[in-house]
mmCIF file with all atom_site columns, C-alpha atoms in Angstrom:
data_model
loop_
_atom_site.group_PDB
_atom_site.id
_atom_site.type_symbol
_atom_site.label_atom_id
_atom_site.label_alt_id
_atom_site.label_comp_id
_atom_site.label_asym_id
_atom_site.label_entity_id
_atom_site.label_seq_id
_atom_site.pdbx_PDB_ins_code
_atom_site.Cartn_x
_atom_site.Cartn_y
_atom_site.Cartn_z
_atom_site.occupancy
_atom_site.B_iso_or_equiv
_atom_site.pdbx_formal_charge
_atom_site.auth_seq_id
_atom_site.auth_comp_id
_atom_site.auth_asym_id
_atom_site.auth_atom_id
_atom_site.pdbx_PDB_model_num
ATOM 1   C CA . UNK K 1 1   ? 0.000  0.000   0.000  1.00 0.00 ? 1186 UNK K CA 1
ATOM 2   C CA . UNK K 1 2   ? 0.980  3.806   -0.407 1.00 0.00 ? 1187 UNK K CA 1
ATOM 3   C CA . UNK K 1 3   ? 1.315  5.740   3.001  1.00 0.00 ? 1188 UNK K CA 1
ATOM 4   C CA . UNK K 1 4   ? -0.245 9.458   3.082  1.00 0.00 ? 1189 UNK K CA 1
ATOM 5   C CA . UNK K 1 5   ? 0.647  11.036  6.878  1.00 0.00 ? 1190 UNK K CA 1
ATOM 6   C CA . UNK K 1 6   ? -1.096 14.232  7.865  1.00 0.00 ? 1191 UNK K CA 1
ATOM 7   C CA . UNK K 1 7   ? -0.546 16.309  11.229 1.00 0.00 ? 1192 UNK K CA 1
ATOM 8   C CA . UNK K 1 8   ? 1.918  18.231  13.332 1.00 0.00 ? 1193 UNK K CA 1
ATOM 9   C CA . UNK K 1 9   ? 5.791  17.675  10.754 1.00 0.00 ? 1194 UNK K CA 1
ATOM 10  C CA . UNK K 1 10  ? 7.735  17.425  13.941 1.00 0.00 ? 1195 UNK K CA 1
ATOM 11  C CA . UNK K 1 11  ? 5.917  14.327  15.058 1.00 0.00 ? 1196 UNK K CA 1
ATOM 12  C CA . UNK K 1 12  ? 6.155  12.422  11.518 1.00 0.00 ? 1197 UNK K CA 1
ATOM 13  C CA . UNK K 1 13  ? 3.029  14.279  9.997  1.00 0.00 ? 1198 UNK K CA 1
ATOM 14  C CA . UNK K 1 14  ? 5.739  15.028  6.707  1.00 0.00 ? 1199 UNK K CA 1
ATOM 15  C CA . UNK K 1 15  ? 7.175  11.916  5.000  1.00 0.00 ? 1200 UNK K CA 1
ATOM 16  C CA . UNK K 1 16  ? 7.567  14.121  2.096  1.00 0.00 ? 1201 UNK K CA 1
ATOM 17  C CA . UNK K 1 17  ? 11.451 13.484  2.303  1.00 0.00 ? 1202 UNK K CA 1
ATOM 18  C CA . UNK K 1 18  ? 10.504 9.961   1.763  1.00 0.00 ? 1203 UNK K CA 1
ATOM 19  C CA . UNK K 1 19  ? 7.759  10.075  -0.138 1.00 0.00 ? 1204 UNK K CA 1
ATOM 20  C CA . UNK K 1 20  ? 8.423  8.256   -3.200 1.00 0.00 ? 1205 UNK K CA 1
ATOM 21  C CA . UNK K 1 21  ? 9.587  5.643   -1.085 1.00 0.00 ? 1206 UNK K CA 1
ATOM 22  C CA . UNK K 1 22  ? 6.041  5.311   0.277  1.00 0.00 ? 1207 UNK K CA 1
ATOM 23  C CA . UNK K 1 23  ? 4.060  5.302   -2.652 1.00 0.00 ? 1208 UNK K CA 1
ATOM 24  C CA . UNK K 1 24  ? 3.433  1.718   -2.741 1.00 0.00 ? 1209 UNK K CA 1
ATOM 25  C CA . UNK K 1 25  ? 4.244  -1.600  -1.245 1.00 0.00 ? 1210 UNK K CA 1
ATOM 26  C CA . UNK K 1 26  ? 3.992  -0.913  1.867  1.00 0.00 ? 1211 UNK K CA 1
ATOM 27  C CA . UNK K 1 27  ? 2.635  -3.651  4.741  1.00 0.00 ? 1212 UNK K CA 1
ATOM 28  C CA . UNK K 1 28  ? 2.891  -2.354  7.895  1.00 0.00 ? 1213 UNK K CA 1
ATOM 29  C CA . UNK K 1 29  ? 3.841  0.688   10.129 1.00 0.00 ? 1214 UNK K CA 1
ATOM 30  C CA . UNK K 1 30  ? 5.283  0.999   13.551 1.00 0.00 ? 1215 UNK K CA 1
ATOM 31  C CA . UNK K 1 31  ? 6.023  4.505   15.831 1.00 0.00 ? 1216 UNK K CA 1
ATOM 32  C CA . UNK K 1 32  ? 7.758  6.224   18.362 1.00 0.00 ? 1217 UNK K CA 1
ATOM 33  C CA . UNK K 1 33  ? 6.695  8.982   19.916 1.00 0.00 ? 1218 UNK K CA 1
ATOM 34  C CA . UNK K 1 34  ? 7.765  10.953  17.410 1.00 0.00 ? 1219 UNK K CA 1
ATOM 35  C CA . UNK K 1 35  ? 8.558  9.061   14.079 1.00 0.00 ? 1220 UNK K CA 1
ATOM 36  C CA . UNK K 1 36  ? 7.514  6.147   11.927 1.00 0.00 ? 1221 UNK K CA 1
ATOM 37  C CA . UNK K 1 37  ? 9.187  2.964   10.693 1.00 0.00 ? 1222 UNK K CA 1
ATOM 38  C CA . UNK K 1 38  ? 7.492  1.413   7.523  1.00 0.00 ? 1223 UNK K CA 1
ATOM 39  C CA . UNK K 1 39  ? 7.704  -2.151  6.437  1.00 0.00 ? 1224 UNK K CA 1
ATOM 40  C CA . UNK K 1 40  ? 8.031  -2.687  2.227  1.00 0.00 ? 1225 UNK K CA 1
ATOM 41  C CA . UNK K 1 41  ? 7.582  -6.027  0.530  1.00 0.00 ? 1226 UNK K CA 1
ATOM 42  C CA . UNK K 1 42  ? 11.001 -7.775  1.003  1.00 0.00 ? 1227 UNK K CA 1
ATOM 43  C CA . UNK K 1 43  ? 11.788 -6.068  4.256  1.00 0.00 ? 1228 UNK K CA 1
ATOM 44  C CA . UNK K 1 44  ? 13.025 -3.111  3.303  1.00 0.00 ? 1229 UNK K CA 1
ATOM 45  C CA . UNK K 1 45  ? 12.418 -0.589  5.922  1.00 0.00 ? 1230 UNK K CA 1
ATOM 46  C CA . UNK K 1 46  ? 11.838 3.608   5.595  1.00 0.00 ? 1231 UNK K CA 1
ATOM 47  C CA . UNK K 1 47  ? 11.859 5.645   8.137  1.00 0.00 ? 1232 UNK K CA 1
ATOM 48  C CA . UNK K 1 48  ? 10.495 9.567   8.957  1.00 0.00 ? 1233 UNK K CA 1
ATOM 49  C CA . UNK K 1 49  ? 10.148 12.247  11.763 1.00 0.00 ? 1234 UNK K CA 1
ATOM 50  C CA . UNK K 1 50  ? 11.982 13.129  14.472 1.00 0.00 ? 1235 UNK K CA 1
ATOM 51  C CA . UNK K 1 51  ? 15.426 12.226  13.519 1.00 0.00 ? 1236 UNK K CA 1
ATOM 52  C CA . UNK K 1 52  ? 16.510 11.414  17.519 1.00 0.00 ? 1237 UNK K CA 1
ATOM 53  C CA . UNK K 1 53  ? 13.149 9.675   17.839 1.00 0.00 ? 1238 UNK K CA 1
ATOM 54  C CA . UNK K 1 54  ? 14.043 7.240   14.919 1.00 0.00 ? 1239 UNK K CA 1
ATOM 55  C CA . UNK K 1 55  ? 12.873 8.885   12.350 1.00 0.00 ? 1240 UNK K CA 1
ATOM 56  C CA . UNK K 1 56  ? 16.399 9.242   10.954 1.00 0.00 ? 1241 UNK K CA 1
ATOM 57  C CA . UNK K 1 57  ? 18.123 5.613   10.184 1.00 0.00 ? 1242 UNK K CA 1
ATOM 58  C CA . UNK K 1 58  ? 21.005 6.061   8.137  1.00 0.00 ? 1243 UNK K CA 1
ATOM 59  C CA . UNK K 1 59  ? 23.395 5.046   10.103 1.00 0.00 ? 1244 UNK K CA 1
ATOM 60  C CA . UNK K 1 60  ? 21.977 1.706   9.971  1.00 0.00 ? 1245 UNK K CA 1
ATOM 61  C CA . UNK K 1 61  ? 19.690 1.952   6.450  1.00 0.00 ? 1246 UNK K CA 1
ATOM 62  C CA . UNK K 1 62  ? 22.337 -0.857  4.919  1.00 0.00 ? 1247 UNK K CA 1
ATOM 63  C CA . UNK K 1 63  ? 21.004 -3.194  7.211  1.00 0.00 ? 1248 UNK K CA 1
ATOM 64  C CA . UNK K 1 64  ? 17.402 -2.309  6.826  1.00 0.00 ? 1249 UNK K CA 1
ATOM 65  C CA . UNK K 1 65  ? 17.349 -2.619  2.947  1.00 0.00 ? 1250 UNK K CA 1
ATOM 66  C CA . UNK K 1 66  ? 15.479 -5.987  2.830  1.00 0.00 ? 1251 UNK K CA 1
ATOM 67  C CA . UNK K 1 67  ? 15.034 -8.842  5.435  1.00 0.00 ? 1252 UNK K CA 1
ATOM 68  C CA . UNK K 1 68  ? 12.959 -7.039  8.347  1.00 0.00 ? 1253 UNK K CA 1
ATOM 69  C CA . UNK K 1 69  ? 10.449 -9.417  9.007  1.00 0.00 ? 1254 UNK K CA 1
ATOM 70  C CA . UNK K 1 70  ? 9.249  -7.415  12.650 1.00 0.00 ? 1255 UNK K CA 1
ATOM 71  C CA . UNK K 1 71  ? 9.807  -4.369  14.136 1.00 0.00 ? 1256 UNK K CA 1
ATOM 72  C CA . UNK K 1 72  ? 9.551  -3.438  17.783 1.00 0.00 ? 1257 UNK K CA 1
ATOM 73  C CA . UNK K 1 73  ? 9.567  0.210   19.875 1.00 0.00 ? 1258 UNK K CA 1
ATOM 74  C CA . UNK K 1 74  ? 10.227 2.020   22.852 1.00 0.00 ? 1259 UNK K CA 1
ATOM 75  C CA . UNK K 1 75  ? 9.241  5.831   22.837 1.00 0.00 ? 1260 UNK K CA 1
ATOM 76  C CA . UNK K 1 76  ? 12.297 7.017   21.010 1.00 0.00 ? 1261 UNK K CA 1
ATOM 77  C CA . UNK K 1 77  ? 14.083 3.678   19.432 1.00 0.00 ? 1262 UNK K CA 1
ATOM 78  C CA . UNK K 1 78  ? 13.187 0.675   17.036 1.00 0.00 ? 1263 UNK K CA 1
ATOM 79  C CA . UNK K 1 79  ? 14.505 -2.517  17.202 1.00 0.00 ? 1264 UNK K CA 1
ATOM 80  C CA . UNK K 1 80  ? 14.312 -4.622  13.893 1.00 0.00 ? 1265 UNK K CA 1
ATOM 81  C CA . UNK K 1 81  ? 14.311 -8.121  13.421 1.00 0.00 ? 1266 UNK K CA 1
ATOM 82  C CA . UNK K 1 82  ? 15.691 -9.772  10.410 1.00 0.00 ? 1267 UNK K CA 1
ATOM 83  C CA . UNK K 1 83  ? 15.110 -13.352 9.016  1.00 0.00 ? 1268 UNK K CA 1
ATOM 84  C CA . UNK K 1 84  ? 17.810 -15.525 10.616 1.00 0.00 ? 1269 UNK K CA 1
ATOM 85  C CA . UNK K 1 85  ? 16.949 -13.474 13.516 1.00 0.00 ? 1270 UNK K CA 1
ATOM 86  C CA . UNK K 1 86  ? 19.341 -10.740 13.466 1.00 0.00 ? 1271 UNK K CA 1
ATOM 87  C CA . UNK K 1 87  ? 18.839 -7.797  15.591 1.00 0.00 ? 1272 UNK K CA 1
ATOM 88  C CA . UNK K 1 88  ? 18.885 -3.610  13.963 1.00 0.00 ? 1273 UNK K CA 1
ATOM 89  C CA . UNK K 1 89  ? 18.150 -0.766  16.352 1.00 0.00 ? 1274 UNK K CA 1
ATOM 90  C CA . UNK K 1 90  ? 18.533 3.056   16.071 1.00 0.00 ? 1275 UNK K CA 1
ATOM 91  C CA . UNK K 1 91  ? 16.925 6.224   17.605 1.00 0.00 ? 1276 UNK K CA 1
ATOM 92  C CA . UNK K 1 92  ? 17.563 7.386   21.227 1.00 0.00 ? 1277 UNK K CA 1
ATOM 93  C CA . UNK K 1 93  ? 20.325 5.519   22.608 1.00 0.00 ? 1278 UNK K CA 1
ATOM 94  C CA . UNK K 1 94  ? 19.620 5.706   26.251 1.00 0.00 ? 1279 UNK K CA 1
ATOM 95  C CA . UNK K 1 95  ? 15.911 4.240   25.198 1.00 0.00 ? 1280 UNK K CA 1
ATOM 96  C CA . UNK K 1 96  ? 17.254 1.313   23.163 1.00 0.00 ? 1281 UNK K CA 1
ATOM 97  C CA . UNK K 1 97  ? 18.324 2.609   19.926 1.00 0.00 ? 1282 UNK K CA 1
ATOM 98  C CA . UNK K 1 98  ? 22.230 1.447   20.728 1.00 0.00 ? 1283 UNK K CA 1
ATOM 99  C CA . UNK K 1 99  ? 22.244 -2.170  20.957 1.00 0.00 ? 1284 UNK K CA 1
ATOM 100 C CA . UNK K 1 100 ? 26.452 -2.027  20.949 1.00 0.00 ? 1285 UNK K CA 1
ATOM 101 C CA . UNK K 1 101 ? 26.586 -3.134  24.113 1.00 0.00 ? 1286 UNK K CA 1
ATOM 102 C CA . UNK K 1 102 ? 24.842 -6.693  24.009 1.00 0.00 ? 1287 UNK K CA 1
ATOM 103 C CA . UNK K 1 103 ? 25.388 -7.490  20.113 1.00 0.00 ? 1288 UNK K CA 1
#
C-alpha cells in the first residue's frame, strides 16, 4: 500500500522526504513517539520524523534494505528483526536505539 501522513511535521506528519519511497508496497507501520518505521515487501524498511526519535536511520539503512520481518519500539528507538533473527536498532540511545553493548 501507499502511506499518506497528515498532522503536526515534527511528530512524523511530513514523509515528504521519503515520499516516493512510500508510494506503494507498503505492509505495515510501527512509531515512536515521534517518528515512523514502515515495512516494504522484502523487508526493506523507511523511516520519517523526528530524527533522535528514529525517524532518521542512516546510520543503519544498509542493514534495513530488505530482510525485516518485525519491528519493535520504545518511545524514542526501534529494534528490527531480520530473518535468521538478526537484531537492527537506532533512535535514542539511552531508550534502546544502541544495541552495541549486548550485540
Amino acid at each position: 500500500g501507499e502511506v499518506v501522513t497528515w498532522g503536526d511535521p515534527g511528530y512524523g506528519g511530513d514523509c515528504s522526504g521519503v515520499a516516493d519511497r512510500l508510494a506503494a508496497g507498503v505492509t505495515a507501520i510501527y512509531s515512536t513517539d515521534e517518528a515512523f518505521a514502515a515495512v516494504k515487501e522484502g523487508g526493506e524498511v523507511v523511516t520519517w520524523g523526528k530524527h533522535f526519535y528514529g525517524g532518521n536511520s542512516s546510520g543503519v539503512a544498509d542493514r534495513l534494505a530488505a530482510g525485516v520481518t518485525a519491528i519493535y519500539s520504545t518511545a524514542s528507538a526501534f529494534a528490527a528483526v531480520k530473518e535468521g533473527g538478526e537484531v537492527v536498532t537506532w533512535g535514542e540511545p539511552d531508550h534502546g536505539g544502541d544495541c552495541s553493548g549486548v550485540a
